[in-house]
Coordinates of N, CA and C in Angstrom, one line a residue:
M1 N -1.7 4.3 0.9 CA -0.5 5.2 0.6 C 0.7 4.3 0.3
A2 N 1.4 4.8 -0.6 CA 2.6 4.1 -1.1 C 3.7 4.1 0.1
K3 N 4.4 3.0 0.2 CA 5.4 2.9 1.2 C 6.6 3.8 0.8
R4 N 7.1 4.5 1.7 CA 8.3 5.4 1.5 C 9.5 4.6 1.6
T5 N 10.3 4.5 0.5 CA 11.5 3.7 0.5 C 12.7 4.4 0.1
R6 N 12.5 5.6 -0.5 CA 13.6 6.4 -1.0 C 14.1 7.4 0.0
I7 N 15.4 7.6 0.0 CA 16.0 8.5 1.0 C 16.7 9.7 0.2
V8 N 16.5 10.9 0.7 CA 17.1 12.1 0.1 C 18.0 12.7 1.2
N9 N 19.3 12.9 0.8 CA 20.3 13.5 1.7 C 20.4 15.0 1.4
C10 N 20.6 15.7 2.5 CA 20.8 17.2 2.3 C 21.7 17.7 3.4
K11 N 22.8 18.3 3.0 CA 23.7 18.9 4.0 C 23.2 20.2 4.5
V12 N 23.3 20.4 5.8 CA 22.9 21.6 6.5 C 23.9 21.9 7.5
T13 N 23.9 23.2 8.0 CA 24.8 23.6 9.1 C 24.1 23.1 10.4
E14 N 24.9 23.2 11.5 CA 24.3 22.9 12.8 C 23.1 23.8 13.1
Q15 N 23.3 25.1 12.8 CA 22.2 26.1 13.1 C 21.0 25.8 12.2
E16 N 21.2 25.4 11.0 CA 20.1 25.1 10.1 C 19.4 23.8 10.6
L17 N 20.1 22.9 11.0 CA 19.5 21.6 11.6 C 18.7 21.9 12.8
A18 N 19.3 22.8 13.7 CA 18.5 23.1 14.9 C 17.2 23.8 14.6
R19 N 17.3 24.7 13.6 CA 16.1 25.4 13.2 C 15.0 24.5 12.6
I20 N 15.5 23.6 11.7 CA 14.6 22.6 11.1 C 13.9 21.8 12.1
R21 N 14.7 21.3 13.1 CA 14.1 20.5 14.2 C 13.1 21.2 15.0
H22 N 13.5 22.5 15.3 CA 12.5 23.3 16.1 C 11.2 23.5 15.3
L23 N 11.3 23.8 14.0 CA 10.1 24.0 13.2 C 9.3 22.7 13.1
A24 N 10.0 21.6 13.0 CA 9.3 20.3 12.9 C 8.5 20.1 14.2
D25 N 9.2 20.3 15.4 CA 8.5 20.2 16.7 C 7.3 21.1 16.8
A26 N 7.5 22.3 16.3 CA 6.4 23.3 16.4 C 5.2 22.9 15.5
A27 N 5.5 22.2 14.4 CA 4.5 21.7 13.5 C 3.9 20.3 14.0
M28 N 4.5 19.8 15.1 CA 4.0 18.5 15.7 C 4.2 17.4 14.7
T29 N 5.4 17.3 14.1 CA 5.7 16.3 13.2 C 7.2 15.9 13.3
T30 N 7.6 14.9 12.6 CA 9.0 14.5 12.6 C 9.8 15.4 11.7
T31 N 11.1 15.4 11.8 CA 12.0 16.2 10.9 C 11.7 15.8 9.4
S32 N 11.7 14.5 9.2 CA 11.4 14.0 7.8 C 10.1 14.4 7.3
G33 N 9.1 14.3 8.2 CA 7.7 14.7 7.8 C 7.6 16.2 7.5
Y34 N 8.3 17.0 8.3 CA 8.3 18.4 8.1 C 9.0 18.8 6.8
L35 N 10.2 18.2 6.5 CA 10.9 18.5 5.3 C 10.1 18.1 4.1
R36 N 9.5 16.9 4.2 CA 8.6 16.4 3.1 C 7.5 17.3 2.8
S37 N 6.8 17.8 3.9 CA 5.7 18.7 3.7 C 6.0 20.0 3.1
V38 N 7.2 20.6 3.6 CA 7.6 21.8 3.0 C 8.0 21.7 1.5
A39 N 8.7 20.6 1.2 CA 9.2 20.4 -0.1 C 8.0 20.2 -1.1
L40 N 6.9 19.6 -0.6 CA 5.8 19.3 -1.4 C 4.7 20.4 -1.3
S41 N 5.1 21.5 -0.7 CA 4.2 22.7 -0.6 C 2.9 22.4 0.2
E42 N 3.0 21.5 1.2 CA 1.9 21.2 2.1 C 1.9 22.2 3.2
D43 N 0.7 22.4 3.9 CA 0.6 23.4 5.0 C 1.0 22.6 6.3
V44 N 2.2 22.9 6.8 CA 2.7 22.3 8.0 C 2.0 22.8 9.2
R45 N 1.3 23.9 9.1 CA 0.7 24.5 10.3 C -0.7 23.8 10.6
L46 N -1.2 23.1 9.7 CA -2.6 22.6 9.8 C -2.7 21.6 11.0
R47 N -1.8 20.7 11.2 CA -1.8 19.8 12.3 C -1.8 20.6 13.6
R48 N -0.9 21.6 13.7 CA -0.8 22.4 14.9 C -2.1 23.1 15.2
M49 N -2.7 23.7 14.2 CA -3.9 24.4 14.4 C -5.0 23.5 14.8
T50 N -5.1 22.3 14.3 CA -6.1 21.3 14.6 C -5.9 20.9 16.1
A51 N -4.7 20.7 16.5 CA -4.4 20.4 17.9 C -4.8 21.5 18.8
L52 N -4.5 22.7 18.4 CA -4.9 23.9 19.2 C -6.4 24.0 19.3
Q53 N -7.1 23.7 18.2 CA -8.6 23.8 18.2 C -9.1 22.7 19.2
A54 N -8.5 21.5 19.3 CA -9.0 20.5 20.2 C -8.7 20.9 21.6
E55 N -7.6 21.5 21.9 CA -7.3 22.0 23.3 C -8.2 23.1 23.7
L56 N -8.6 24.0 22.8 CA -9.5 25.1 23.2 C -10.9 24.5 23.5
R57 N -11.3 23.4 22.7 CA -12.6 22.8 23.0 C -12.5 22.2 24.4
K58 N -11.4 21.5 24.7 CA -11.3 20.9 26.1 C -11.4 22.0 27.2
L59 N -10.7 23.1 27.0 CA -10.8 24.2 27.9 C -12.2 24.7 28.1
G60 N -12.9 24.8 26.9 CA -14.3 25.3 27.0 C -15.2 24.3 27.7
G61 N -14.9 23.1 27.6 CA -15.7 22.1 28.3 C -15.4 22.1 29.8
L62 N -14.2 22.3 30.2 CA -13.8 22.5 31.6 C -14.5 23.8 32.2
Q63 N -14.5 24.8 31.4 CA -15.1 26.1 31.8 C -16.6 25.8 32.1
K64 N -17.2 25.2 31.2 CA -18.7 24.9 31.3 C -18.9 24.1 32.6
H65 N -18.1 23.1 32.8 CA -18.2 22.2 34.0 C -18.0 23.1 35.3
L66 N -17.0 23.9 35.3 CA -16.7 24.8 36.5 C -17.9 25.7 36.7
A67 N -18.6 26.2 35.7 CA -19.6 27.1 35.9 C -20.8 26.5 36.7
T68 N -20.9 25.2 36.7 CA -22.0 24.6 37.4 C -21.6 24.3 38.9
L69 N -20.4 24.3 39.2 CA -19.9 23.9 40.5 C -19.6 25.0 41.5
H70 N -19.9 26.2 41.1 CA -19.4 27.3 42.0 C -20.5 28.3 42.1
D71 N -20.7 28.9 43.4 CA -21.5 30.0 43.6 C -20.7 31.3 43.4
W72 N -21.0 32.0 42.4 CA -20.1 33.1 41.9 C -20.7 34.5 42.5
T73 N -19.7 35.3 42.9 CA -20.1 36.7 43.1 C -20.3 37.4 41.8
P74 N -20.9 38.5 41.7 CA -21.1 39.1 40.4 C -19.8 39.4 39.7
E75 N -18.7 39.8 40.5 CA -17.4 40.1 39.9 C -16.8 38.9 39.3
Q76 N -16.9 37.8 40.1 CA -16.3 36.5 39.7 C -17.0 36.0 38.4
R77 N -18.3 36.2 38.4 CA -19.1 35.7 37.2 C -18.7 36.5 36.0
R78 N -18.5 37.8 36.2 CA -18.1 38.7 35.1 C -16.7 38.3 34.5
Q79 N -15.7 38.0 35.4 CA -14.4 37.5 35.0 C -14.5 36.2 34.3
F80 N -15.3 35.3 34.9 CA -15.4 34.0 34.3 C -16.0 34.0 32.9
D81 N -17.1 34.8 32.8 CA -17.7 35.0 31.5 C -16.8 35.6 30.4
C82 N -15.9 36.5 30.9 CA -14.9 37.1 30.0 C -13.9 36.1 29.5
V83 N -13.4 35.3 30.4 CA -12.5 34.2 30.0 C -13.2 33.2 29.0
R84 N -14.4 32.9 29.4 CA -15.2 31.9 28.5 C -15.4 32.5 27.1
Q85 N -15.8 33.8 27.1 CA -16.0 34.4 25.7 C -14.7 34.5 25.0
T86 N -13.6 34.7 25.6 CA -12.3 34.8 25.0 C -11.9 33.4 24.4
L87 N -12.2 32.3 25.2 CA -12.0 31.0 24.6 C -12.8 30.7 23.4
I88 N -14.1 31.1 23.5 CA -15.0 30.9 22.3 C -14.5 31.6 21.1
D89 N -14.2 32.9 21.3 CA -13.7 33.7 20.2 C -12.4 33.2 19.6
T90 N -11.5 32.7 20.4 CA -10.2 32.2 19.9 C -10.5 30.9 19.2
A91 N -11.4 30.0 19.7 CA -11.7 28.8 19.1 C -12.3 29.0 17.7
K92 N -13.1 30.0 17.6 CA -13.7 30.4 16.3 C -12.7 30.8 15.3
L93 N -11.7 31.7 15.8 CA -10.7 32.1 14.9 C -9.8 31.0 14.4
V94 N -9.5 30.0 15.3 CA -8.7 28.9 14.9 C -9.5 28.0 13.9
Q95 N -10.8 27.8 14.2 CA -11.6 27.0 13.3 C -11.6 27.7 11.9
E96 N -11.8 29.0 11.8 CA -11.8 29.7 10.5 C -10.4 29.5 9.8
A97 N -9.3 29.6 10.6 CA -8.0 29.4 10.0 C -7.8 28.0 9.4
V98 N -8.3 27.0 10.2 CA -8.2 25.6 9.7 C -9.0 25.4 8.5
H99 N -10.2 25.9 8.4 CA -11.1 25.7 7.3 C -10.7 26.5 6.1
A100 N -10.0 27.6 6.3 CA -9.6 28.5 5.2 C -8.5 27.8 4.4
R101 N -7.8 26.8 4.9 CA -6.7 26.2 4.2 C -7.1 25.2 3.1

């Protein structure tokens, strides 16, 4: 990748700067990286979605581990399975969103 050596200046209001920084944080990138991505029509949500997908996988792994460590009542098992299925469904939706881009 070519080294970035050029600087672009842009005047914004305090409110605009606050919003840009907030959106950059939400996209898990720097302010410069966010502005560059938006200006070049890149999808700034992809990194965030990928991170969310990884977190959901971690939660699923923890759920699987917990399932083996506990003697469940039928009601607890039902609740546990409901949470597990919600994690699986959400992870699939995130995966579809990531791959649709």
